[in-house]
Short mmCIF file of C-alpha atoms and ligand atoms in Angstrom, two decimals:
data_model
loop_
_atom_site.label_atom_id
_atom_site.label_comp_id
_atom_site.label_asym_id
_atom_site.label_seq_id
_atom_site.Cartn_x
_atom_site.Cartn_y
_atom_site.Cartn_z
CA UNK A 1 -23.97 -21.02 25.29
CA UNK A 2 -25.14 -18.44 23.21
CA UNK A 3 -22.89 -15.31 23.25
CA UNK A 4 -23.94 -11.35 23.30
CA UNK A 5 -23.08 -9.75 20.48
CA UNK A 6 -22.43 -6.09 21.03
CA UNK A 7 -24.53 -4.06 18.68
CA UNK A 8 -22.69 -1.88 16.40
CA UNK A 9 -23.64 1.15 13.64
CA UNK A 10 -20.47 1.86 11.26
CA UNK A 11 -19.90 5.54 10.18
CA UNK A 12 -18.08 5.30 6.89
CA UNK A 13 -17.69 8.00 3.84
CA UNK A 14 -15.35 6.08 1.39
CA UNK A 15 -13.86 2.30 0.09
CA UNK A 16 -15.13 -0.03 3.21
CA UNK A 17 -11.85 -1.91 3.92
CA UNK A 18 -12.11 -1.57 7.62
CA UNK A 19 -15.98 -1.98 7.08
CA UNK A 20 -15.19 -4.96 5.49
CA UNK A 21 -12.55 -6.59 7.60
CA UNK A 22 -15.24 -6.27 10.51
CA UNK A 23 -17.66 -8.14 8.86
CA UNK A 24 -15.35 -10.75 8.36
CA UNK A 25 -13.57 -11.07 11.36
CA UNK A 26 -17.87 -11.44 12.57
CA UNK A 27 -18.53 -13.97 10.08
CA UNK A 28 -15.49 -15.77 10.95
CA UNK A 29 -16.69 -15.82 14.60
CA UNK A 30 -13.38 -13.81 16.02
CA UNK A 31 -15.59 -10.95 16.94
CA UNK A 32 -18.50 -10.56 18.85
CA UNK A 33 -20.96 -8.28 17.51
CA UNK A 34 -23.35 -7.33 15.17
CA UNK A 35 -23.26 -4.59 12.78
CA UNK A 36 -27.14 -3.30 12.72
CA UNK A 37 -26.01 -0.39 10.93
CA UNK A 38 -23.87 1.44 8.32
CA UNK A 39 -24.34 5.28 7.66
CA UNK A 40 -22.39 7.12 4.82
CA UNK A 41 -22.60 10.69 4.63
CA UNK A 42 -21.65 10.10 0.70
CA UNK A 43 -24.40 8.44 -1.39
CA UNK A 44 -22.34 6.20 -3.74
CA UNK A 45 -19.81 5.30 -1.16
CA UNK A 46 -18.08 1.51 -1.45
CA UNK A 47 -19.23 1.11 1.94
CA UNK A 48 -22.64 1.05 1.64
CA UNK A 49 -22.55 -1.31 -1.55
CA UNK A 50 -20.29 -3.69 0.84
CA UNK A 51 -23.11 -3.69 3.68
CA UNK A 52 -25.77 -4.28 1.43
CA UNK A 53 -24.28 -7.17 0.06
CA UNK A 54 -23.50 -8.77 3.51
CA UNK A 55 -27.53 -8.15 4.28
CA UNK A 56 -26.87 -5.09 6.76
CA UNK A 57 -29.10 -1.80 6.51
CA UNK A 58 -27.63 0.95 4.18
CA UNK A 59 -28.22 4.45 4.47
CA UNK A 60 -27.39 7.59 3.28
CA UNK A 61 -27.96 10.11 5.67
CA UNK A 62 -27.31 13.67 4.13
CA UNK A 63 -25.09 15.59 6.35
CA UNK A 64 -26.13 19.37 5.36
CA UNK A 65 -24.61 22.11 3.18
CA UNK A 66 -21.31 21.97 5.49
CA UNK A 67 -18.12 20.34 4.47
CA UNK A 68 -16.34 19.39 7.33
CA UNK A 69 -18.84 18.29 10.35
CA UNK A 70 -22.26 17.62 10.15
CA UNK A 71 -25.46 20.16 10.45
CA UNK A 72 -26.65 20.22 13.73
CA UNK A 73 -29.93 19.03 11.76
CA UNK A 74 -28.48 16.15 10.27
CA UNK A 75 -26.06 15.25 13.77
CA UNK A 76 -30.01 14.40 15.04
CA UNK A 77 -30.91 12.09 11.55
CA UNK A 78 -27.76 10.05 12.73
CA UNK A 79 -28.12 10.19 16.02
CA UNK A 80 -31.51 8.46 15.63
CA UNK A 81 -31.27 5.99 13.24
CA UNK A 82 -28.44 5.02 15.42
CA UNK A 83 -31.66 4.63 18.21
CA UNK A 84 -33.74 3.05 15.57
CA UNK A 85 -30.88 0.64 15.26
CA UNK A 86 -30.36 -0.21 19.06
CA UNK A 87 -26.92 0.20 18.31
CA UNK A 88 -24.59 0.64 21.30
CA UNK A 89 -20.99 1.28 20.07
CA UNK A 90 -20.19 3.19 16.65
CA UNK A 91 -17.04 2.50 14.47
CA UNK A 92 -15.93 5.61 12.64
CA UNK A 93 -14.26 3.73 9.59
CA UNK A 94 -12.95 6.73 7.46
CA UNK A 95 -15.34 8.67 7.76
CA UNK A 96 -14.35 11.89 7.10
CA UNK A 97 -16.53 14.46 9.29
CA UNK A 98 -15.95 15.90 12.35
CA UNK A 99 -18.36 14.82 15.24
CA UNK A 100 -20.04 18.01 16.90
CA UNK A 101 -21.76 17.99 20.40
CA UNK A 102 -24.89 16.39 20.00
CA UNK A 103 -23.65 13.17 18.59
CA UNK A 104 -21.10 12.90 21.25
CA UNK A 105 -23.18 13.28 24.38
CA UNK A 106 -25.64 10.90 22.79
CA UNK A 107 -23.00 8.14 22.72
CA UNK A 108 -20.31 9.49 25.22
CA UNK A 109 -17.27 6.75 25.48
CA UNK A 110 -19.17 4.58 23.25
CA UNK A 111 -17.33 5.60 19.88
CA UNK A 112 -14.26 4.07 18.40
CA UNK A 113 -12.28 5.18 15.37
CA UNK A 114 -9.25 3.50 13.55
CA UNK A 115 -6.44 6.14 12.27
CA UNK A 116 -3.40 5.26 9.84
CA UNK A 117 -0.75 6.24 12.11
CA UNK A 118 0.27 6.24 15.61
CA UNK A 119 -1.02 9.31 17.80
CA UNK A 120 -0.58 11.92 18.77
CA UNK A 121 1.73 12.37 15.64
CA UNK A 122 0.14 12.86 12.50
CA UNK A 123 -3.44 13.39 12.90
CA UNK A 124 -5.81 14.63 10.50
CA UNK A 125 -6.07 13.82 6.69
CA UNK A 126 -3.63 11.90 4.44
CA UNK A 127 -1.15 10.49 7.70
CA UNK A 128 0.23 7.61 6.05
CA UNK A 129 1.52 10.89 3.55
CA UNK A 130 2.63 12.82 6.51
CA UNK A 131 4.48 9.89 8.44
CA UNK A 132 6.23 9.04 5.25
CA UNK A 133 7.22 12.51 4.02
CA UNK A 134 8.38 13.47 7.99
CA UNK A 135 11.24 10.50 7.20
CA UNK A 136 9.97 8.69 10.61
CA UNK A 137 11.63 4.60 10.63
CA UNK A 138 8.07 3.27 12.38
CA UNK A 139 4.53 4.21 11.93
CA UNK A 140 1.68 2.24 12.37
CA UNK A 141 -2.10 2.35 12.95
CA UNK A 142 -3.99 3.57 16.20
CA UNK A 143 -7.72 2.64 17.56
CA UNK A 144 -8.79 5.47 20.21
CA UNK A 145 -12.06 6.51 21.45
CA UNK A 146 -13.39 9.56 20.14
CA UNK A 147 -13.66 12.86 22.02
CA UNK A 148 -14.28 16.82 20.80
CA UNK A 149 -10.85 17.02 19.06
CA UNK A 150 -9.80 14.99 16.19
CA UNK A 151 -7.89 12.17 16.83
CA UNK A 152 -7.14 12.90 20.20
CA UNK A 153 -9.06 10.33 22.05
CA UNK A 154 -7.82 8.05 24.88
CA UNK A 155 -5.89 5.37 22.81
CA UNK A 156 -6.70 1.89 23.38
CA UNK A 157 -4.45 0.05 20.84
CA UNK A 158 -1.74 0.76 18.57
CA UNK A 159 0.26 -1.34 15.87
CA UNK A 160 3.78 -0.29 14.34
CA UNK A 161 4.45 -0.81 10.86
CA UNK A 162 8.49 0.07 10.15
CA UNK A 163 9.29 2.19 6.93
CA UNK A 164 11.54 0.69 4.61
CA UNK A 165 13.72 2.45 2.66
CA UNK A 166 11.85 1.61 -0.39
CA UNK A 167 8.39 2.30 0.21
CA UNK A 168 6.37 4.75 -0.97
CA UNK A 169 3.37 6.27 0.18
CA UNK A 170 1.23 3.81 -1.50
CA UNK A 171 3.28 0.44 -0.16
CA UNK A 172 3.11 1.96 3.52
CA UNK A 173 -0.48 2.66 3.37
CA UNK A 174 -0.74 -0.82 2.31
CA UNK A 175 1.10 -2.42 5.16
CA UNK A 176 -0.73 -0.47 7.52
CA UNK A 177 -4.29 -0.94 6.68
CA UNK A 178 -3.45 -4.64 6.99
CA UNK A 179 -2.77 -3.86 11.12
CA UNK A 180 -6.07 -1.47 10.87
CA UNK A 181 -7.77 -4.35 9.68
CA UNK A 182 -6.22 -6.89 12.80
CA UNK A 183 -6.71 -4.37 15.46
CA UNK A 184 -9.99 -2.70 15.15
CA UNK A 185 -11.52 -5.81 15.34
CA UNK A 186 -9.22 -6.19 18.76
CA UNK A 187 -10.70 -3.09 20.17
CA UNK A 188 -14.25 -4.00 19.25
CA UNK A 189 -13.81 -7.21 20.88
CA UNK A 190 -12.34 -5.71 24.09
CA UNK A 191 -15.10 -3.07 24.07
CA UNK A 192 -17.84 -5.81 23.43
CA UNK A 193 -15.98 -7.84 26.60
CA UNK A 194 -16.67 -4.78 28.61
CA UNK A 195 -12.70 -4.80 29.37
CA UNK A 196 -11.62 -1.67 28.39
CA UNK A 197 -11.41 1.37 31.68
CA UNK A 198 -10.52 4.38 31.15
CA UNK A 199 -8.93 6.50 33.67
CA UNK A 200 -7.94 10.12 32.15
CA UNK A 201 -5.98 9.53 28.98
CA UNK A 202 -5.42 5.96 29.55
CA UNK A 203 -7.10 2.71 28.40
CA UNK A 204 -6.53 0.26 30.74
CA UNK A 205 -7.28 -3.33 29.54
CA UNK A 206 -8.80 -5.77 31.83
CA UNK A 207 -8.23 -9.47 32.08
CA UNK A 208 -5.31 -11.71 30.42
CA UNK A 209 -4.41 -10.52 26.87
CA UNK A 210 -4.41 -12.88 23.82
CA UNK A 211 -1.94 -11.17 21.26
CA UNK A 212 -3.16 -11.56 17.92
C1 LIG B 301 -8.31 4.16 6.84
O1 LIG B 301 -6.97 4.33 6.51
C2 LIG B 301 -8.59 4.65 8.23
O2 LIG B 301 -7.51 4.48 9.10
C3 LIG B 301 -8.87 6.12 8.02
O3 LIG B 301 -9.57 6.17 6.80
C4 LIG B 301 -9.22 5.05 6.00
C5 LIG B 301 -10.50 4.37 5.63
O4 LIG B 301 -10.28 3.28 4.76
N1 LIG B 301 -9.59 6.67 9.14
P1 LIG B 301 -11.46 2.28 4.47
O5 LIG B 301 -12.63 3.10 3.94
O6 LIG B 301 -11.78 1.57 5.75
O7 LIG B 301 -10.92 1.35 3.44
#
């Protein structure tokens, strides 16, 4: 039987680690989909380098004078090479720009993003700093679709990563990009299963679940 694979475009500004723990959880055959796709809104970014060198289309897309979200000039240059691509789901993997209007209604509860702590506390930049520097005993990782506000998406997984008492922010940040990289690949695959409903703020997941 030959499986769908669920066609995906990555949006990524930075290193690639999540990037790159998708394509392998692909190549491994854990995951079904197909990255057609990755965008970076920074030229030189690891990401792009890492896509490239698994054979998947590369581009820099230039986002516009602005710092924080994209021009609504360059929202349209993403939102249609994400057309050119046939892509149907994107994965925001760190990248850091907020999504404005028009990208959003183009691919309404078809965008995922992965963020280093568990929401609704500590969103925004640098939370594996903020969890650690609060003093909390558990934080984790969270996968959540992506809405107008940032990081406040209907949450479909998380993963809790204690603190120890000797950590820093470095050995935290560690531990917990190891769960990014386990459950974003989850979500995908629940996504790609068509298994995930969402009623108001809740995910519900359909079917029997296989814990990872
Ligand atoms: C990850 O910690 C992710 O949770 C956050 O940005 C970081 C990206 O890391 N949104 P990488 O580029 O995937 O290595």
């Amino acid at each position: 039987m030959i499986t769908r694979r669920l066609p995906v475009g990555v949006l990524a500004s930075g290193r690639g680690s999540n990037l790159q723990a998708l394509i392998d959880h692909i190549e491994a055959g854990r995951l079904d989909a197909e990255i057609r796709v990755v965008v970076s809104d920074v030229k030189d970014a690891q990401a792009l380098e890492r896509a490239r060198r698994h054979g998947i289309d590369a581009c820099y897309i230039d986002p516009g004078p602005r710092r924080t979200i994209l021009t609504a000039e360059a929202e349209e240059r993403y939102v249609q090479c994400m057309r050119d691509h046939g892509v149907e789901l994107i994965a925001l993997a760190g990248f850091m720009r907020i999504l404005k209007e028009r990208f959003l209604a183009a691919h309404a509860g078809r965008i995922l993003n992965i963020h280093p702590a568990l929401l609704p506390s500590f969103p925004g930049l640098q939370a594996q700093r903020q969890a650690f520097e609060y003093g909390v005993k558990v934080s984790g990782c969270t996968v959540h679709f992506v809405d107008a506000g940032i990081d406040t998406g209907p949450i479909i997984i998380q993963a809790s990563v204690p603190v120890r008492d000797d950590d820093t922010v470095a050995s935290l940040s560690e531990r917990i990009l190891e769960e990014e990289h386990r459950i974003y690949a989850e979500a995908i695959q629940l996504f790609a299963e068509g298994r995930l409903r969402v009623e108001g703020r809740r995910v519900i997941i359909e079917g029997p679940r296989v814990e990872g």
